[in-house]
Coordinates of C-alpha atoms and ligand atoms in Angstrom, one line a residue:
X1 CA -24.2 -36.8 3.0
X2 CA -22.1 -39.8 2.9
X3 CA -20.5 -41.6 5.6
X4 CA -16.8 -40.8 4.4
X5 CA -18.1 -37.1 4.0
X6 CA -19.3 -36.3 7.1
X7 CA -16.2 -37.2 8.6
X8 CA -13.9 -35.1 5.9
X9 CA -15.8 -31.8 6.2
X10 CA -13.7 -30.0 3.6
X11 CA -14.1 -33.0 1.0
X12 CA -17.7 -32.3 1.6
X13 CA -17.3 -28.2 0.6
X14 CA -15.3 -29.5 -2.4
X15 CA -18.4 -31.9 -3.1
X16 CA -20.5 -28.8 -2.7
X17 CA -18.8 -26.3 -4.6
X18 CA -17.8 -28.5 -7.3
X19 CA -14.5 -29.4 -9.2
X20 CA -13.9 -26.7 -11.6
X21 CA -14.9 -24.1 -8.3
X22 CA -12.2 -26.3 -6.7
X23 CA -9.4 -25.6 -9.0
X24 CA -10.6 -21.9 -9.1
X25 CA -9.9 -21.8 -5.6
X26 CA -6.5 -24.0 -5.2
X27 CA -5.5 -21.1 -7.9
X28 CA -6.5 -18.3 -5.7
X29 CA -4.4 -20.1 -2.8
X30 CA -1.5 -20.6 -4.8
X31 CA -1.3 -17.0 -5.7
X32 CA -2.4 -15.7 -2.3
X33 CA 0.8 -17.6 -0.4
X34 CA 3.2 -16.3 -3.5
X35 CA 2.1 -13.1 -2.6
X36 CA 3.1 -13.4 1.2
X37 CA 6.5 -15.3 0.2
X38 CA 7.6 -12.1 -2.0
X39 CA 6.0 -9.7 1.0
X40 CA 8.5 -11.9 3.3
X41 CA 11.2 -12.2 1.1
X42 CA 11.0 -8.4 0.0
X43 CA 11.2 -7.3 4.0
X44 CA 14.6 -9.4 4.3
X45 CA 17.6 -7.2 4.4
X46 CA 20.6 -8.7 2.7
X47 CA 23.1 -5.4 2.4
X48 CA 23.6 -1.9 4.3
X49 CA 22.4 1.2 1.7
X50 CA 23.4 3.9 4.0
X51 CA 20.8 6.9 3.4
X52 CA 18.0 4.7 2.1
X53 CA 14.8 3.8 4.2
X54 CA 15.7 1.0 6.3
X55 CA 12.6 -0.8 7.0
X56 CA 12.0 -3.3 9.8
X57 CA 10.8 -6.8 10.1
X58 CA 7.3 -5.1 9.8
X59 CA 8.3 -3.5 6.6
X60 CA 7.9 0.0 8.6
X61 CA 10.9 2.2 8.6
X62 CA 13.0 2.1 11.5
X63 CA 12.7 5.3 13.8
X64 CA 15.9 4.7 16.4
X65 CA 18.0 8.4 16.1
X66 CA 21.0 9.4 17.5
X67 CA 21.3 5.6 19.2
X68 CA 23.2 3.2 20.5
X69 CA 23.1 -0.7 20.2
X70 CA 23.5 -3.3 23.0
X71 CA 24.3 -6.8 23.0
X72 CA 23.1 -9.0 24.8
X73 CA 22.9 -12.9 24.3
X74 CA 23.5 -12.8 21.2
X75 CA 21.0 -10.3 20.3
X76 CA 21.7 -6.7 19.5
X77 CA 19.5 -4.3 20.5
X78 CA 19.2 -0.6 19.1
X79 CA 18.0 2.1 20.7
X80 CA 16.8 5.9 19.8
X81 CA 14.9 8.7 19.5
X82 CA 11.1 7.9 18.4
X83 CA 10.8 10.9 16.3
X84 CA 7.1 10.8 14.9
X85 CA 5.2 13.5 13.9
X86 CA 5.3 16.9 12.5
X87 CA 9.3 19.0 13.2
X88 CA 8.7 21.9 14.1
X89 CA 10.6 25.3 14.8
X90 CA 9.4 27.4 18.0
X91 CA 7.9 30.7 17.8
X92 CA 10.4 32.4 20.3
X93 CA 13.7 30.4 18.6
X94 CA 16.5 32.3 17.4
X95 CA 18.3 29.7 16.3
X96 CA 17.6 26.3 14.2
X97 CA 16.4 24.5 16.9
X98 CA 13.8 21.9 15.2
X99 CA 11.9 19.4 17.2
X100 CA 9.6 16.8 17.3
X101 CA 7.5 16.1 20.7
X102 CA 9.1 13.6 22.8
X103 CA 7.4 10.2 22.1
X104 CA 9.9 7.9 23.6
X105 CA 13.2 5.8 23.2
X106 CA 12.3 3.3 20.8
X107 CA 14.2 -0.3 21.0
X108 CA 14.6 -2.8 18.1
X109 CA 16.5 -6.4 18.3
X110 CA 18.3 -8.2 15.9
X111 CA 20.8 -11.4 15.2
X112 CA 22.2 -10.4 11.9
X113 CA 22.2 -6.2 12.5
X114 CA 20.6 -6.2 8.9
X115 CA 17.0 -7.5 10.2
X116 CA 15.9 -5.3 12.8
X117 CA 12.5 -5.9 14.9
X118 CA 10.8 -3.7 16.5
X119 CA 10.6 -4.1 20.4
X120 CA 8.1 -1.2 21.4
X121 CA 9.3 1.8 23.2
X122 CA 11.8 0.8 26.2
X123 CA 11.3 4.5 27.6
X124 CA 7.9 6.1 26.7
X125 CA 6.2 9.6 27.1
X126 CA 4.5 10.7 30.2
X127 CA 2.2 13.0 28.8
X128 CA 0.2 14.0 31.8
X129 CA 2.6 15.5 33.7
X130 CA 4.1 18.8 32.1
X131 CA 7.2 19.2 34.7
X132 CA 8.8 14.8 33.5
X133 CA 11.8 15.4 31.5
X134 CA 9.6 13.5 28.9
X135 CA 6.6 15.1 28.5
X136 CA 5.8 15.5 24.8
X137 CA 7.0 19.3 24.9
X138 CA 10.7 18.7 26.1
X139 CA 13.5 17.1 24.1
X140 CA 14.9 13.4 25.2
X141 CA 18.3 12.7 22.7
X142 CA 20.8 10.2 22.3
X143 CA 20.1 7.3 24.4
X144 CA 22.9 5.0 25.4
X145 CA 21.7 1.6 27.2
X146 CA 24.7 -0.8 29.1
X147 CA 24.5 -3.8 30.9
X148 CA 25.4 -3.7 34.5
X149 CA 26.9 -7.1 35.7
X150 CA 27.2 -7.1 39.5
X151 CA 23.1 -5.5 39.5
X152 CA 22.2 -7.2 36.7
X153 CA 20.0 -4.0 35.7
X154 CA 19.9 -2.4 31.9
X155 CA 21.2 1.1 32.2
X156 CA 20.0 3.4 30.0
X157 CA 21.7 7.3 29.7
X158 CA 19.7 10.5 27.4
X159 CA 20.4 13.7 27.0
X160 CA 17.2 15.4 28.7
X161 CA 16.6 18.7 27.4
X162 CA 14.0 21.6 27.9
X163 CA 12.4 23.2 24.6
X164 CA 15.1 25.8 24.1
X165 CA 18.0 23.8 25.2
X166 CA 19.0 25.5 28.5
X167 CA 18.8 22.7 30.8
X168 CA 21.7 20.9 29.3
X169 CA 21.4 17.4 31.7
X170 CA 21.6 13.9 31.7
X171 CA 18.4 11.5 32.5
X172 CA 18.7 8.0 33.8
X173 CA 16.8 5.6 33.3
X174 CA 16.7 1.5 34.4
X175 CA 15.1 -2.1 33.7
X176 CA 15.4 -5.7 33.9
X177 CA 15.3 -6.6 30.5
X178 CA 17.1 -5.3 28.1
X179 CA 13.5 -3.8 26.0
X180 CA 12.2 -2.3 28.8
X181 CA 9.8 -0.7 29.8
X182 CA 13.0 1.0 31.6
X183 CA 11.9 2.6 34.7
X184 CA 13.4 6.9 34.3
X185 CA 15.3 7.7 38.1
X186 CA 15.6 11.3 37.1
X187 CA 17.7 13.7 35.3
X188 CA 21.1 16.0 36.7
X189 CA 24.1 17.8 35.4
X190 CA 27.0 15.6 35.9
X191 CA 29.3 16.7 38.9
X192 CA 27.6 19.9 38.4
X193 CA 28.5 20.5 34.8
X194 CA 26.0 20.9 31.2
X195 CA 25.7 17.5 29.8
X196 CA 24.5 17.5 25.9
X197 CA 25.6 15.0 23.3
X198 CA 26.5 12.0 25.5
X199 CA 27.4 8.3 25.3
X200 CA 28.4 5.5 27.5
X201 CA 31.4 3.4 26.8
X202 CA 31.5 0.2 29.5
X203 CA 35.5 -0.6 29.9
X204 CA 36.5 -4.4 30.2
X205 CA 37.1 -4.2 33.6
X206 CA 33.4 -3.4 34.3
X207 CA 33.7 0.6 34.8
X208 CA 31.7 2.8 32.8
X209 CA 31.9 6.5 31.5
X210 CA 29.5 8.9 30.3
X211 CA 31.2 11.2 27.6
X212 CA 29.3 14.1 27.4
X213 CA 29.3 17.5 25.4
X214 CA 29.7 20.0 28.7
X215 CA 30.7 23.7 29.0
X216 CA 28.0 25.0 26.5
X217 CA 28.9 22.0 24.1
X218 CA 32.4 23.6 24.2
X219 CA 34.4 21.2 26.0
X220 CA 34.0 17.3 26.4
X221 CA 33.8 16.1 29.7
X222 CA 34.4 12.3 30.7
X223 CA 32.4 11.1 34.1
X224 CA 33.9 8.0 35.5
X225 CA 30.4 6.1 37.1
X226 CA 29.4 5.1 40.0
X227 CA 29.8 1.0 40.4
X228 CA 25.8 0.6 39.7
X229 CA 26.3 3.1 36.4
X230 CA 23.3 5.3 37.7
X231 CA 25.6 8.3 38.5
X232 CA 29.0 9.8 38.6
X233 CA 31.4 8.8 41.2
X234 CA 32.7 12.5 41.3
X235 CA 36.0 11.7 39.1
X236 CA 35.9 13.2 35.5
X237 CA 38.5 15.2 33.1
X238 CA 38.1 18.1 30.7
X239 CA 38.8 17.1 27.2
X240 CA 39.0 18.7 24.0
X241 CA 39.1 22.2 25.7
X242 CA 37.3 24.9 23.7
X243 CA 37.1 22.6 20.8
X244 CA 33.5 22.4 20.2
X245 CA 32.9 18.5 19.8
X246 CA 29.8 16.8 20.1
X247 CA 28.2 13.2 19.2
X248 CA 30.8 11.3 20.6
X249 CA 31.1 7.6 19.4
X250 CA 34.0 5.3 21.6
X251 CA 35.5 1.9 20.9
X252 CA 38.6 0.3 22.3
X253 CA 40.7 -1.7 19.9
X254 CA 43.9 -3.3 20.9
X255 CA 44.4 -2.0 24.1
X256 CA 43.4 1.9 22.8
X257 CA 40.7 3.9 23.3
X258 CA 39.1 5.6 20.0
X259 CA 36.6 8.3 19.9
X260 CA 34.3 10.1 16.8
X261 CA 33.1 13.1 17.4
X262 CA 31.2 16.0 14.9
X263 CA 32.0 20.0 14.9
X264 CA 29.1 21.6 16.6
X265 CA 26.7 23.2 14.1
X266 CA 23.2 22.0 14.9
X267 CA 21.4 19.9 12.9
X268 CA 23.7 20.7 9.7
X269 CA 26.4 18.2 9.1
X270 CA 30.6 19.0 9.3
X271 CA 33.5 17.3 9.6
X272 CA 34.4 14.3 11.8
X273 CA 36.9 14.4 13.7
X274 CA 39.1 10.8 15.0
X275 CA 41.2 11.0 18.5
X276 CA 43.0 8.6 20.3
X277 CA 44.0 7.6 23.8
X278 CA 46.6 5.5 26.0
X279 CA 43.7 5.5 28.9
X280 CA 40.6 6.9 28.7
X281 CA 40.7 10.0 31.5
X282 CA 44.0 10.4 30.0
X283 CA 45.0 12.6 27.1
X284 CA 43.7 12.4 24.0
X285 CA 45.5 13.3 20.9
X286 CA 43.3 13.8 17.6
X287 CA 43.9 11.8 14.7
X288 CA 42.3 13.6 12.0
X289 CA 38.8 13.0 9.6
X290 CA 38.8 9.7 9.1
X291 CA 36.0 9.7 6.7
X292 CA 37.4 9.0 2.7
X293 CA 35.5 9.5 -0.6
X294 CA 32.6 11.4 -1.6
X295 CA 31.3 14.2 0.6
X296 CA 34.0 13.3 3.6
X297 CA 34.3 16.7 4.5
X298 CA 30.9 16.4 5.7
X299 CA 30.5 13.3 7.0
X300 CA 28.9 11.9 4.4
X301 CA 25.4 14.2 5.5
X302 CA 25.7 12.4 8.9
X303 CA 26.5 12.5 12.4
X304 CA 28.3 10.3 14.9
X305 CA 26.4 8.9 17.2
X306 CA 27.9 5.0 18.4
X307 CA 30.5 2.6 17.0
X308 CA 29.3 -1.5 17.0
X309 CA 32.4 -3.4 17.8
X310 CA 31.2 -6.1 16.0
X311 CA 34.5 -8.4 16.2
X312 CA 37.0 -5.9 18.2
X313 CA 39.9 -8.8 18.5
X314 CA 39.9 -8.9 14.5
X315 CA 39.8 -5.2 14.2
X316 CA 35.9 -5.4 12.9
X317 CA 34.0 -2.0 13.6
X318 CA 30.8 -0.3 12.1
X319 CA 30.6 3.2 12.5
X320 CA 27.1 4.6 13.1
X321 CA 26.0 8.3 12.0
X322 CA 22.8 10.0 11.8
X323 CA 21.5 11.8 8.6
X324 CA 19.6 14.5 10.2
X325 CA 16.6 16.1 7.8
X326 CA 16.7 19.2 10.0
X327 CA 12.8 20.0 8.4
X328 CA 11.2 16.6 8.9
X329 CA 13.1 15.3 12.0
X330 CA 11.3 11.5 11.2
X331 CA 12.3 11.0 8.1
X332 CA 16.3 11.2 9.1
X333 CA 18.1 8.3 8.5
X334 CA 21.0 6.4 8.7
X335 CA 24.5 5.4 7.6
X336 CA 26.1 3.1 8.7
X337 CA 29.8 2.1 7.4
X338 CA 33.0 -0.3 8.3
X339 CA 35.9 1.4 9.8
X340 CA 39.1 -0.2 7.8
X341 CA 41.6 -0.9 10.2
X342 CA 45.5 -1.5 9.0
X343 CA 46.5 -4.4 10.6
X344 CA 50.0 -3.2 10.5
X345 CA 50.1 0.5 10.6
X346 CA 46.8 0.5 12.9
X347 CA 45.4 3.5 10.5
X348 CA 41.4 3.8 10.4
X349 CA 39.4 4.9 7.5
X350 CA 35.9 5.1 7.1
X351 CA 35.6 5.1 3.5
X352 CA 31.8 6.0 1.8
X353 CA 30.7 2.8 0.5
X354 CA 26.8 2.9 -1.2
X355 CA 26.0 -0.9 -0.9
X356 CA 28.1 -3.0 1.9
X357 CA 27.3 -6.2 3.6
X358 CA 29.2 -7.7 7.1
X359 CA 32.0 -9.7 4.4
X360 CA 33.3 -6.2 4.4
X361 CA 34.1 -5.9 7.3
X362 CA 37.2 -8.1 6.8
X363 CA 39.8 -6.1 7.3
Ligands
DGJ401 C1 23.5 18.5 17.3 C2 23.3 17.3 18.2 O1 24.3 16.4 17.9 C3 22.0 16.7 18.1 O2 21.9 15.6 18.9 C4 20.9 17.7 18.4 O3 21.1 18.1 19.7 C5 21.1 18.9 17.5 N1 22.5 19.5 17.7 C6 20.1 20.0 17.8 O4 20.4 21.1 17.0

């Protein structure tokens, strides 16, 4: 071994192996890193294809249903139903109440809302005790996380369900950082009432309200919350009496309050319905379907279930819906679309669009 070998160890494997092994190797190398760029490149989003797989920065599909997104410093953060695992129909159901075990509220973060990575689950399973609201055999939906600024705690909001759907309450659940693991307080019906499809909507001047599908998902009920978000502060309004709403999904844009909700009919898509208000425990006056194009009438196949307010002050909004596959609960998926706002007139439309990236959001 020579002098200038010994202290170049890998000249001295080249030495070994020979020249024309060499090149054979550098070859192999090349090809090996183009390989991993087009793996990399091929996981990078670059456009919204509502109803496709969207995969994560792991190139696994993303598996956050019926969510809501979160930002915080300058990260969004999407949460939802883990649904893994086989759907299933109970022997005693009379009606098309599907299910997967409860697995957890799963949490993803992103910068661009195209990239998404996955966080772990912020609220997982506690499969040894049979009587925890999220013991693989009841039914945790629609999770809603919001960031309390006077306790400086995440808040997170689900829709904690038995089997059959009877106990109709909301669960609460906390944390110091915004992916958990969020510590779960307990479950209740709000000011005494059924709580089923539910979201939070945090106004500008700090309050918060739980919008929640009440009265046997016939009437929509809006909790004003206590100053620490964990429960109601014992004001709250009946809206949309006897009109059967659920999956509401509520922005504000210039100085209004907007609200999406769906018909009630299961897992089975309908028509969406827009409403607006002057305050939000005020009245609310419906707008109409503010879905355009193919398959409107039904949503496009999807459910509300949160609108991003991306760039509010310039009117820039994506709507959020589920695309439930009633049979195969984990393989539902997502669309995700702009709401066009007229500057002038103030009109919203939510027109189906198969391919879209954040430039159209320009109103
Ligand atoms: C419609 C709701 O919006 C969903 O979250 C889920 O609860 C299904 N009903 C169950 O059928």
């Amino acid at each position: 071994m020579t002098k200038a070998n010994s202290r170049f160890p890998l000249l001295q494997i080249f030495n070994n192996i020979g020249y024309y092994s060499m090149k054979r190797y550098i070859f192999l190398l090349v090809i090996l890193m183009l390989t991993t760029l087009q793996v990399v490149a091929q996981t990078k989003n670059e456009a919204f294809v509502p109803k496709a797989v969207w995969n994560d920065t792991e190139g696994k599909p993303i598996n956050a249903h019926g969510g809501g997104l979160l930002k915080y410093r300058g990260k969004y953060y999407w949460y939802g139903e883990y649904k893994v695992g086989e759907t299933t129909l109970p022997s005693w159901a009379t009606w098309e109440c599907y299910r997967t075990d409860v697995t957890g509220v799963s949490c993803y973060s992103s910068k661009d809302l195209l990239n998404w990575t996955f966080e772990g689950l912020a609220l997982s399973a506690v499969k040894d005790d049979p009587e925890s609201d999220l013991h693989p055999s009841k039914v945790i939906e629609r999770p809603k996380v919001v960031y309390n600024k006077k306790t400086k705690k995440f808040v997170m909001w689900v829709h904690a369900e038995s089997a059959d759907y009877s106990k109709a309450a909301a669960g609460v659940a906390v944390s110091d950082t915004p992916q958990g693991p969020f510590r779960y307080i307990g479950s209740f019906r709000p000011n005494d009432a059924m709580s089923r499809d539910q979201t939070l909507f945090v106004d500008d001047d700090g309050t918060c309200y739980q919008f929640s599908s009440s009265e046997e998902n016939q009437t929509l009920h809006i909790n004003r919350l206590t100053d620490d978000y964990l429960k109601p502060d014992g004001q709250y309004v009946r809206r949309f009496i006897g009109q059967a709403r659920e999956a509401p999904a509520v922005f504000k844009y210039k100085d209004k309050y907007y609200m999406i909700t769906s018909g009630c009919t299961g897992w089975d898509p309908n028509r969406a319905e827009l409403a607006v208000a002057d305050s939000i425990m005020g009245e609310w006056t419906v707008i109409g379907d503010p879905c355009t194009g193919i398959d409107a009438d039904k949503t496009f196949y999807g459910q509300s279930t949160y609108v991003i307010p991306v760039n509010p002050k310039k009117g820039q909004f994506i709507a959020c819906f589920d695309m439930w596959k009633k049979k195969d609960l984990a393989d539902s998926r997502y669309i995700w679309l702009p709401i066009k706002i007229n500057r002038d007139t103030g009109d919203m439309k939510i027109p189906w669009m198969p391919k879209w990236t954040l430039k159209d959001l320009k109103n």
